[in-house]
CSV table of C-alpha atoms in Angstrom, one decimal:
chain,number,residue,atom,x,y,z
A,1,UNK,CA,10.9,48.9,-36.4
A,2,UNK,CA,7.3,49.3,-37.1
A,3,UNK,CA,5.3,50.0,-40.3
A,4,UNK,CA,2.9,53.0,-40.2
A,5,UNK,CA,0.4,53.6,-42.9
A,6,UNK,CA,0.2,57.0,-44.4
A,7,UNK,CA,-2.9,57.7,-46.6
A,8,UNK,CA,-2.6,60.4,-49.4
A,9,UNK,CA,-5.9,62.1,-48.6
A,10,UNK,CA,-7.6,63.9,-51.4
A,11,UNK,CA,-5.3,63.6,-54.5
A,12,UNK,CA,-6.2,67.0,-55.6
A,13,UNK,CA,-4.9,68.5,-52.3
A,14,UNK,CA,-1.5,68.8,-50.9
A,15,UNK,CA,-1.3,65.2,-49.5
A,16,UNK,CA,1.1,63.9,-52.2
A,17,UNK,CA,3.4,67.0,-51.8
A,18,UNK,CA,3.7,66.9,-48.1
A,19,UNK,CA,4.3,63.1,-48.1
A,20,UNK,CA,7.3,63.4,-50.5
A,21,UNK,CA,8.8,66.4,-48.6
A,22,UNK,CA,8.3,64.6,-45.3
A,23,UNK,CA,9.7,61.2,-46.2
A,24,UNK,CA,13.4,61.8,-45.1
A,25,UNK,CA,11.9,62.5,-41.6
A,26,UNK,CA,9.3,59.8,-41.6
A,27,UNK,CA,11.9,57.1,-42.5
A,28,UNK,CA,14.2,57.8,-39.5
A,29,UNK,CA,12.8,55.3,-37.0
A,30,UNK,CA,10.1,53.3,-38.8
A,31,UNK,CA,8.8,52.3,-42.3
A,32,UNK,CA,6.1,54.6,-43.7
A,33,UNK,CA,3.6,52.7,-46.0
A,34,UNK,CA,2.2,55.4,-48.2
A,35,UNK,CA,-1.3,54.4,-49.6
A,36,UNK,CA,-2.5,56.6,-52.6
A,37,UNK,CA,-2.3,57.0,-56.4
A,38,UNK,CA,1.0,57.3,-58.3
A,39,UNK,CA,-0.8,59.8,-60.6
A,40,UNK,CA,-0.8,62.3,-57.9
A,41,UNK,CA,3.0,61.8,-57.1
A,42,UNK,CA,3.8,62.0,-60.8
A,43,UNK,CA,1.8,65.2,-61.1
A,44,UNK,CA,3.6,67.0,-58.2
A,45,UNK,CA,7.2,65.6,-58.7
A,46,UNK,CA,8.0,68.0,-61.6
A,47,UNK,CA,7.1,70.9,-59.4
A,48,UNK,CA,9.2,69.8,-56.4
A,49,UNK,CA,12.2,68.9,-58.5
A,50,UNK,CA,14.8,66.1,-58.2
A,51,UNK,CA,15.5,66.8,-54.5
A,52,UNK,CA,12.1,65.3,-53.5
A,53,UNK,CA,12.2,62.2,-55.7
A,54,UNK,CA,11.7,58.9,-53.9
A,55,UNK,CA,12.2,55.3,-54.9
A,56,UNK,CA,9.5,53.4,-53.1
A,57,UNK,CA,9.6,49.7,-52.2
A,58,UNK,CA,6.6,47.4,-52.4
A,59,UNK,CA,4.8,46.5,-49.3
A,60,UNK,CA,6.9,44.3,-47.0
A,61,UNK,CA,10.2,45.0,-48.8
A,62,UNK,CA,11.6,48.2,-47.3
A,63,UNK,CA,14.2,48.2,-44.6
A,64,UNK,CA,15.7,51.0,-42.5
A,65,UNK,CA,15.6,54.5,-44.2
A,66,UNK,CA,13.2,53.3,-46.9
A,67,UNK,CA,9.4,53.6,-47.6
A,68,UNK,CA,6.8,51.5,-49.2
A,69,UNK,CA,4.1,52.5,-51.6
A,70,UNK,CA,0.7,50.9,-52.3
A,71,UNK,CA,-0.7,52.2,-55.6
A,72,UNK,CA,-4.4,52.1,-55.6
A,73,UNK,CA,-4.5,53.3,-59.2
A,74,UNK,CA,-7.9,55.0,-58.9
A,75,UNK,CA,-7.3,58.5,-60.4
A,76,UNK,CA,-5.9,58.7,-63.8
A,77,UNK,CA,-5.3,62.4,-64.0
A,78,UNK,CA,-5.1,64.8,-61.0
A,79,UNK,CA,-6.5,68.4,-61.3
A,80,UNK,CA,-5.0,70.2,-58.2
A,81,UNK,CA,-7.3,72.3,-56.2
A,82,UNK,CA,-10.5,71.1,-57.6
A,83,UNK,CA,-13.5,69.5,-55.8
A,84,UNK,CA,-14.0,66.1,-57.6
A,85,UNK,CA,-16.0,63.0,-56.8
A,86,UNK,CA,-13.4,60.7,-58.3
A,87,UNK,CA,-10.8,62.2,-55.8
A,88,UNK,CA,-13.3,61.9,-53.0
A,89,UNK,CA,-14.0,58.4,-53.8
A,90,UNK,CA,-10.2,57.6,-54.1
A,91,UNK,CA,-9.5,59.3,-50.7
A,92,UNK,CA,-12.1,57.1,-49.2
A,93,UNK,CA,-10.7,54.0,-50.6
A,94,UNK,CA,-7.2,54.9,-49.4
A,95,UNK,CA,-8.6,54.9,-45.8
A,96,UNK,CA,-10.3,51.6,-46.2
A,97,UNK,CA,-7.1,50.0,-47.4
A,98,UNK,CA,-5.2,51.4,-44.5
A,99,UNK,CA,-7.8,49.9,-42.2
A,100,UNK,CA,-7.3,46.4,-43.7
A,101,UNK,CA,-3.5,46.7,-42.8
A,102,UNK,CA,-4.3,48.0,-39.4
A,103,UNK,CA,-6.8,45.2,-38.6
A,104,UNK,CA,-4.5,42.5,-39.8
A,105,UNK,CA,-1.6,43.9,-37.7
A,106,UNK,CA,0.5,44.6,-40.8
A,107,UNK,CA,0.9,48.4,-39.6
A,108,UNK,CA,1.0,49.7,-36.1
A,109,UNK,CA,-0.8,53.0,-36.8
A,110,UNK,CA,-2.6,55.1,-39.4
A,111,UNK,CA,-1.5,58.7,-40.2
A,112,UNK,CA,-4.1,60.4,-42.6
A,113,UNK,CA,-3.3,63.3,-45.0
A,114,UNK,CA,-6.2,65.7,-45.3
A,115,UNK,CA,-9.4,64.9,-47.1
A,116,UNK,CA,-12.1,67.3,-48.6
A,117,UNK,CA,-15.4,66.6,-46.9
A,118,UNK,CA,-17.4,67.8,-50.2
A,119,UNK,CA,-15.4,65.5,-52.4
A,120,UNK,CA,-15.7,62.7,-50.0
A,121,UNK,CA,-19.5,63.1,-50.0
A,122,UNK,CA,-19.7,63.5,-53.8
A,123,UNK,CA,-17.7,60.3,-53.9
A,124,UNK,CA,-20.3,58.4,-52.1
A,125,UNK,CA,-18.9,58.1,-48.6
A,126,UNK,CA,-21.7,58.7,-45.9
A,127,UNK,CA,-19.4,60.3,-43.3
A,128,UNK,CA,-18.7,64.0,-42.4
A,129,UNK,CA,-15.0,63.3,-41.8
A,130,UNK,CA,-12.2,61.0,-40.9
A,131,UNK,CA,-13.2,60.8,-37.2
A,132,UNK,CA,-16.6,59.5,-37.8
A,133,UNK,CA,-15.5,57.2,-40.7
A,134,UNK,CA,-12.7,55.6,-38.6
A,135,UNK,CA,-15.1,55.2,-35.5
A,136,UNK,CA,-17.6,53.4,-37.6
A,137,UNK,CA,-15.2,50.9,-39.2
A,138,UNK,CA,-13.5,50.6,-35.9
A,139,UNK,CA,-16.7,49.4,-34.4
A,140,UNK,CA,-16.8,52.1,-31.7
A,141,UNK,CA,-19.5,54.5,-30.5
A,142,UNK,CA,-17.4,56.1,-27.8
A,143,UNK,CA,-14.6,58.0,-29.4
A,144,UNK,CA,-13.1,61.5,-29.0
A,145,UNK,CA,-11.5,64.0,-31.3
A,146,UNK,CA,-8.4,65.6,-29.8
A,147,UNK,CA,-6.2,68.3,-31.2
A,148,UNK,CA,-2.7,68.5,-29.8
A,149,UNK,CA,0.6,70.1,-30.2
A,150,UNK,CA,3.7,70.7,-28.0
A,151,UNK,CA,1.8,73.2,-25.8
A,152,UNK,CA,-1.6,71.8,-25.3
A,153,UNK,CA,-4.1,69.1,-25.9
A,154,UNK,CA,-7.8,69.7,-26.3
A,155,UNK,CA,-10.6,67.1,-26.6
A,156,UNK,CA,-14.0,67.9,-28.0
A,157,UNK,CA,-17.4,66.9,-26.6
A,158,UNK,CA,-19.1,67.7,-29.9
A,159,UNK,CA,-17.4,67.7,-33.2
A,160,UNK,CA,-18.8,68.3,-36.7
A,161,UNK,CA,-22.3,69.6,-36.0
A,162,UNK,CA,-23.9,73.1,-36.5
A,163,UNK,CA,-23.3,75.5,-33.7
A,164,UNK,CA,-27.0,75.9,-33.0
A,165,UNK,CA,-27.2,72.1,-32.3
A,166,UNK,CA,-24.4,72.1,-29.7
A,167,UNK,CA,-26.5,72.9,-26.5
A,168,UNK,CA,-29.0,70.1,-27.3
A,169,UNK,CA,-26.2,67.7,-28.0
A,170,UNK,CA,-24.7,68.2,-24.5
A,171,UNK,CA,-25.5,65.6,-21.8
A,172,UNK,CA,-23.9,64.5,-18.6
A,173,UNK,CA,-23.1,61.1,-20.2
A,174,UNK,CA,-21.5,62.7,-23.3
A,175,UNK,CA,-19.3,65.1,-21.2
A,176,UNK,CA,-18.3,62.3,-18.7
A,177,UNK,CA,-17.5,60.0,-21.7
A,178,UNK,CA,-15.2,62.7,-23.2
A,179,UNK,CA,-13.4,63.2,-20.0
A,180,UNK,CA,-13.1,59.5,-19.3
A,181,UNK,CA,-11.8,58.6,-22.8
A,182,UNK,CA,-9.3,61.5,-22.7
A,183,UNK,CA,-8.1,60.5,-19.3
A,184,UNK,CA,-7.5,56.8,-20.1
A,185,UNK,CA,-5.9,57.7,-23.5
A,186,UNK,CA,-3.4,60.0,-21.8
A,187,UNK,CA,-2.4,57.1,-19.5
A,188,UNK,CA,-2.3,54.5,-22.2
A,189,UNK,CA,-0.8,56.3,-25.2
A,190,UNK,CA,1.3,59.1,-23.5
A,191,UNK,CA,2.4,57.4,-20.2
A,192,UNK,CA,0.9,60.1,-18.0
A,193,UNK,CA,-0.1,58.2,-14.8
A,194,UNK,CA,-2.4,60.5,-13.2
A,195,UNK,CA,-3.7,63.0,-15.9
A,196,UNK,CA,-5.2,66.5,-14.8
A,197,UNK,CA,-8.0,67.8,-17.0
A,198,UNK,CA,-9.7,71.1,-17.2
A,199,UNK,CA,-13.2,71.5,-18.7
A,200,UNK,CA,-14.7,74.5,-20.3
A,201,UNK,CA,-18.2,75.9,-19.9
A,202,UNK,CA,-20.4,76.6,-22.9
A,203,UNK,CA,-21.8,80.0,-22.3
A,204,UNK,CA,-19.9,83.4,-21.8
A,205,UNK,CA,-18.5,83.5,-18.2
A,206,UNK,CA,-19.4,79.8,-17.9
A,207,UNK,CA,-23.1,80.9,-17.6
A,208,UNK,CA,-22.6,83.4,-14.7
A,209,UNK,CA,-24.5,81.2,-12.3
A,210,UNK,CA,-27.5,80.8,-14.8
A,211,UNK,CA,-27.7,84.5,-15.9
A,212,UNK,CA,-26.2,83.6,-19.2
A,213,UNK,CA,-27.4,80.0,-19.8
A,214,UNK,CA,-28.0,76.9,-17.7
A,215,UNK,CA,-25.9,74.4,-19.7
A,216,UNK,CA,-23.1,74.6,-17.1
A,217,UNK,CA,-25.4,72.6,-14.8
A,218,UNK,CA,-24.9,69.6,-17.1
A,219,UNK,CA,-21.2,70.2,-17.3
A,220,UNK,CA,-20.8,70.5,-13.4
A,221,UNK,CA,-22.7,67.3,-12.8
A,222,UNK,CA,-20.4,65.6,-15.4
A,223,UNK,CA,-17.3,66.8,-13.6
A,224,UNK,CA,-18.5,65.7,-10.2
A,225,UNK,CA,-19.3,62.3,-11.6
A,226,UNK,CA,-15.9,62.0,-13.2
A,227,UNK,CA,-14.2,63.0,-10.0
A,228,UNK,CA,-16.1,60.2,-8.3
A,229,UNK,CA,-14.6,57.7,-10.7
A,230,UNK,CA,-11.1,58.8,-9.6
A,231,UNK,CA,-10.3,61.3,-12.4
A,232,UNK,CA,-8.5,64.6,-11.6
A,233,UNK,CA,-10.7,67.2,-13.3
A,234,UNK,CA,-12.0,70.7,-12.6
A,235,UNK,CA,-14.5,73.0,-14.3
A,236,UNK,CA,-16.4,74.3,-15.9
A,237,UNK,CA,-14.3,77.4,-16.6
A,238,UNK,CA,-15.1,80.3,-18.8
A,239,UNK,CA,-13.9,79.6,-22.3
A,240,UNK,CA,-12.2,82.9,-22.8
A,241,UNK,CA,-9.8,82.6,-19.9
A,242,UNK,CA,-9.3,78.8,-19.8
A,243,UNK,CA,-6.8,78.2,-22.5
A,244,UNK,CA,-4.2,80.9,-21.7
A,245,UNK,CA,-2.6,78.9,-18.9
A,246,UNK,CA,-2.0,75.2,-20.1
A,247,UNK,CA,-1.3,74.0,-16.6
A,248,UNK,CA,-3.0,70.8,-17.3
A,249,UNK,CA,-2.5,67.6,-19.3
A,250,UNK,CA,-5.5,68.3,-21.5
A,251,UNK,CA,-8.6,70.5,-21.8
A,252,UNK,CA,-12.1,69.4,-22.7
A,253,UNK,CA,-14.0,71.9,-24.8
A,254,UNK,CA,-17.7,71.7,-25.7
A,255,UNK,CA,-17.6,72.3,-29.3
A,256,UNK,CA,-15.3,72.4,-32.4
A,257,UNK,CA,-14.2,76.0,-32.7
A,258,UNK,CA,-14.1,76.7,-28.9
A,259,UNK,CA,-11.4,74.1,-28.6
A,260,UNK,CA,-9.6,74.3,-32.1
A,261,UNK,CA,-9.1,78.1,-32.2
A,262,UNK,CA,-6.8,78.2,-29.1
A,263,UNK,CA,-4.8,75.1,-30.0
A,264,UNK,CA,-4.3,76.1,-33.5
A,265,UNK,CA,-3.4,79.7,-32.7
A,266,UNK,CA,-0.7,78.8,-30.2
A,267,UNK,CA,1.1,76.5,-32.7
A,268,UNK,CA,-0.6,75.8,-35.9
A,269,UNK,CA,2.2,74.1,-37.7
A,270,UNK,CA,2.7,71.4,-35.1
A,271,UNK,CA,-1.0,70.7,-34.3
A,272,UNK,CA,-2.0,67.1,-34.8
A,273,UNK,CA,-5.5,65.6,-34.9
A,274,UNK,CA,-5.7,62.4,-32.8
A,275,UNK,CA,-8.8,60.1,-32.6
A,276,UNK,CA,-9.1,58.6,-29.1
A,277,UNK,CA,-11.0,55.4,-28.4
A,278,UNK,CA,-10.2,53.6,-31.5
A,279,UNK,CA,-8.9,50.1,-31.5
A,280,UNK,CA,-5.8,51.2,-33.4
A,281,UNK,CA,-3.7,54.5,-33.4
A,282,UNK,CA,-4.7,57.2,-35.8
A,283,UNK,CA,-3.3,60.8,-36.3
A,284,UNK,CA,-3.5,63.5,-38.9
A,285,UNK,CA,-2.1,66.9,-39.6
A,286,UNK,CA,-4.3,69.6,-38.0
A,287,UNK,CA,-4.6,71.4,-41.4
A,288,UNK,CA,-6.9,70.8,-44.4
A,289,UNK,CA,-6.3,69.9,-48.0
A,290,UNK,CA,-4.9,73.3,-49.0
A,291,UNK,CA,-6.7,73.4,-52.3
A,292,UNK,CA,-5.6,77.0,-52.7
A,293,UNK,CA,-2.0,76.1,-52.8
A,294,UNK,CA,-2.2,72.6,-54.1
A,295,UNK,CA,0.2,71.7,-57.0
A,296,UNK,CA,2.4,74.8,-56.4
A,297,UNK,CA,5.1,73.2,-54.3
A,298,UNK,CA,4.6,75.6,-51.3
A,299,UNK,CA,2.9,73.1,-48.9
A,300,UNK,CA,4.6,72.9,-45.5
A,301,UNK,CA,5.1,69.2,-44.3
A,302,UNK,CA,5.6,70.0,-40.6
A,303,UNK,CA,2.1,69.0,-39.7
A,304,UNK,CA,2.5,65.6,-41.3
A,305,UNK,CA,5.9,65.0,-39.6
A,306,UNK,CA,4.5,65.9,-36.3
A,307,UNK,CA,1.5,63.6,-36.9
A,308,UNK,CA,3.8,60.7,-37.8
A,309,UNK,CA,6.0,61.3,-34.7
A,310,UNK,CA,2.9,61.4,-32.5
A,311,UNK,CA,1.7,58.1,-34.0
A,312,UNK,CA,5.1,56.6,-33.4
A,313,UNK,CA,4.9,57.6,-29.7
A,314,UNK,CA,1.4,56.3,-29.3
A,315,UNK,CA,2.1,53.1,-31.1
A,316,UNK,CA,5.0,52.4,-28.8
A,317,UNK,CA,2.9,52.6,-25.8
A,318,UNK,CA,-0.2,50.8,-27.5
A,319,UNK,CA,1.8,47.7,-28.2
């Protein structure tokens, strides 16, 4: 039985709600260690009613079917759905606390509930999101954001940058690195002995042999180089036709929306965000903080449950 850290995310979002709703599923095989603020749990509990109350144990004291809670006590009163620097600062501290547990070996993985990027920045964190933050403290420069569900996996070459900056950000090295990390992670974490990858182009019709753009030359060179390293990979393929046939173990997309739109469209509820290349396992639901529904009791915990199950699978192979 493993312990898996679950950070609450932004206290003003749906993190506390989906955690309370998901706990019966999370406790089936392992012990979730929830890291957050008791004030957020207390604020949402009356909305959810007695069916979602939970008696937490202190860290290190839970057994089978139980959960543990680390109360950071950083936010006194939660205003659901509001951008707030105190909540941003708190969400940042939850992650740092989870990292301490991960680096010490006290937990086998980290599952992160959604954060608000505006609140995070207002709270003083110099990162655009979870992926960049965790890579920084994980001491890695080579990392990949993957979105996955039961039908497809998609890795991204570029992540949280403006669309106008994507062409200049592409390079043979960056595309090969994304292919390589994805390939190795599929072997290490998902027990796929010889993964097969498909790579998208950047331009319409994958450039149409240079008529609609020349960035595909970089991608083609990267694919050839990856093959020389023994990786089963093809591409670049036009982005508008690539994803309809998930006959591969993972796709590699060039930019954020190109990859996330198809994976979230085919199965939004079960889509999980995975950071590859870290020295620990990290997953997250594929959705955001849900400020528009926060505090109402309508949030769906499916994404968190799926993220936790994915972390369990990855941790079992990682160890």
